[in-house]
mmCIF file of C-alpha atoms in Angstrom:
data_model
loop_
_atom_site.group_PDB
_atom_site.id
_atom_site.type_symbol
_atom_site.label_atom_id
_atom_site.label_comp_id
_atom_site.label_asym_id
_atom_site.label_seq_id
_atom_site.Cartn_x
_atom_site.Cartn_y
_atom_site.Cartn_z
ATOM 1 C CA MET A 1 -3.352 -10.436 7.370
ATOM 2 C CA LEU A 2 -1.227 -9.064 10.097
ATOM 3 C CA LYS A 3 -3.265 -9.860 13.367
ATOM 4 C CA ALA A 4 -0.893 -13.054 15.751
ATOM 5 C CA ASP A 5 -3.650 -14.481 15.428
ATOM 6 C CA ALA A 6 -4.216 -14.527 11.855
ATOM 7 C CA THR A 7 -4.786 -17.961 10.035
ATOM 8 C CA THR A 8 -1.591 -16.624 7.715
ATOM 9 C CA ALA A 9 0.859 -15.606 10.989
ATOM 10 C CA ALA A 10 3.277 -18.521 10.171
ATOM 11 C CA ARG A 11 2.906 -17.135 6.332
ATOM 12 C CA VAL A 12 3.722 -14.478 7.537
ATOM 13 C CA ALA A 13 6.055 -15.316 9.787
ATOM 14 C CA GLU A 14 8.540 -17.108 7.402
ATOM 15 C CA ALA A 15 8.277 -14.679 4.382
ATOM 16 C CA LYS A 16 9.974 -12.223 7.064
ATOM 17 C CA VAL A 17 12.859 -14.352 7.662
ATOM 18 C CA ASP A 18 13.510 -14.605 3.601
ATOM 19 C CA GLY A 19 13.385 -11.055 3.659
ATOM 20 C CA VAL A 20 10.551 -8.853 3.825
ATOM 21 C CA THR A 21 9.318 -5.705 5.451
ATOM 22 C CA LEU A 22 6.266 -5.984 6.057
ATOM 23 C CA ASN A 23 4.271 -2.847 7.259
ATOM 24 C CA ALA A 24 1.442 -1.692 9.497
ATOM 25 C CA CYS A 25 -0.756 1.234 9.400
ATOM 26 C CA GLN A 26 -0.819 2.870 12.351
ATOM 27 C CA ASN A 27 -3.351 4.357 11.354
ATOM 28 C CA SER A 28 -5.776 1.410 10.530
ATOM 29 C CA MET A 29 -5.180 0.074 13.725
ATOM 30 C CA VAL A 30 -6.988 2.777 14.732
ATOM 31 C CA GLY A 31 -9.395 2.530 12.485
ATOM 32 C CA MET A 32 -10.357 -0.984 13.525
ATOM 33 C CA LYS A 33 -8.862 -0.605 17.489
ATOM 34 C CA LEU A 34 -5.703 -2.360 16.636
ATOM 35 C CA LYS A 35 -3.122 -2.416 19.619
ATOM 36 C CA PRO A 36 0.191 -4.189 18.009
ATOM 37 C CA GLU A 37 0.604 -6.316 20.590
ATOM 38 C CA ASP A 38 -2.499 -7.200 18.526
ATOM 39 C CA MET A 39 0.237 -7.921 15.492
ATOM 40 C CA ASN A 40 1.746 -10.036 14.354
ATOM 41 C CA PRO A 41 5.120 -9.913 16.052
ATOM 42 C CA VAL A 42 7.414 -9.985 12.789
ATOM 43 C CA VAL A 43 5.024 -7.273 12.115
ATOM 44 C CA THR A 44 6.780 -2.761 11.749
ATOM 45 C CA PHE A 45 4.218 0.149 12.146
ATOM 46 C CA VAL A 46 4.594 3.030 9.962
ATOM 47 C CA PRO A 47 2.112 6.258 11.005
ATOM 48 C CA SER A 48 0.311 6.179 7.192
ATOM 49 C CA GLY A 49 0.225 2.961 4.860
ATOM 50 C CA ALA A 50 -0.375 5.721 1.881
ATOM 51 C CA GLY A 51 3.229 8.133 2.838
ATOM 52 C CA GLU A 52 4.461 5.006 3.218
ATOM 53 C CA ILE A 53 4.221 4.263 -0.187
ATOM 54 C CA VAL A 54 5.279 7.469 -1.273
ATOM 55 C CA LYS A 55 7.807 7.335 0.427
ATOM 56 C CA LYS A 56 9.311 4.061 -1.353
ATOM 57 C CA GLN A 57 8.646 5.470 -4.845
ATOM 58 C CA HIS A 58 10.485 8.708 -4.266
ATOM 59 C CA VAL A 59 13.365 6.528 -3.453
ATOM 60 C CA GLY A 60 12.873 4.412 -6.497
ATOM 61 C CA TYR A 61 9.854 1.580 -6.032
ATOM 62 C CA SER A 62 7.369 0.807 -7.949
ATOM 63 C CA TYR A 63 3.424 0.767 -7.237
ATOM 64 C CA PHE A 64 2.167 -1.952 -8.658
ATOM 65 C CA ARG A 65 -2.004 -3.752 -8.433
ATOM 66 C CA PRO A 66 -2.690 -6.380 -9.947
#
């Protein structure tokens, strides 16, 4: 979804314009053999997606799963 060549690339870019922060987990990227240049240019990177969720929860964000 966050790769530059994904079918959702245009929608991801639109979400960024609308103020959405899009983070890619570097641990997952390593596992999938992806480099930053493979990703949509609007994406930022975090070392650990799970760690980022924990940080957000500590400052008041909620995590839910539909």
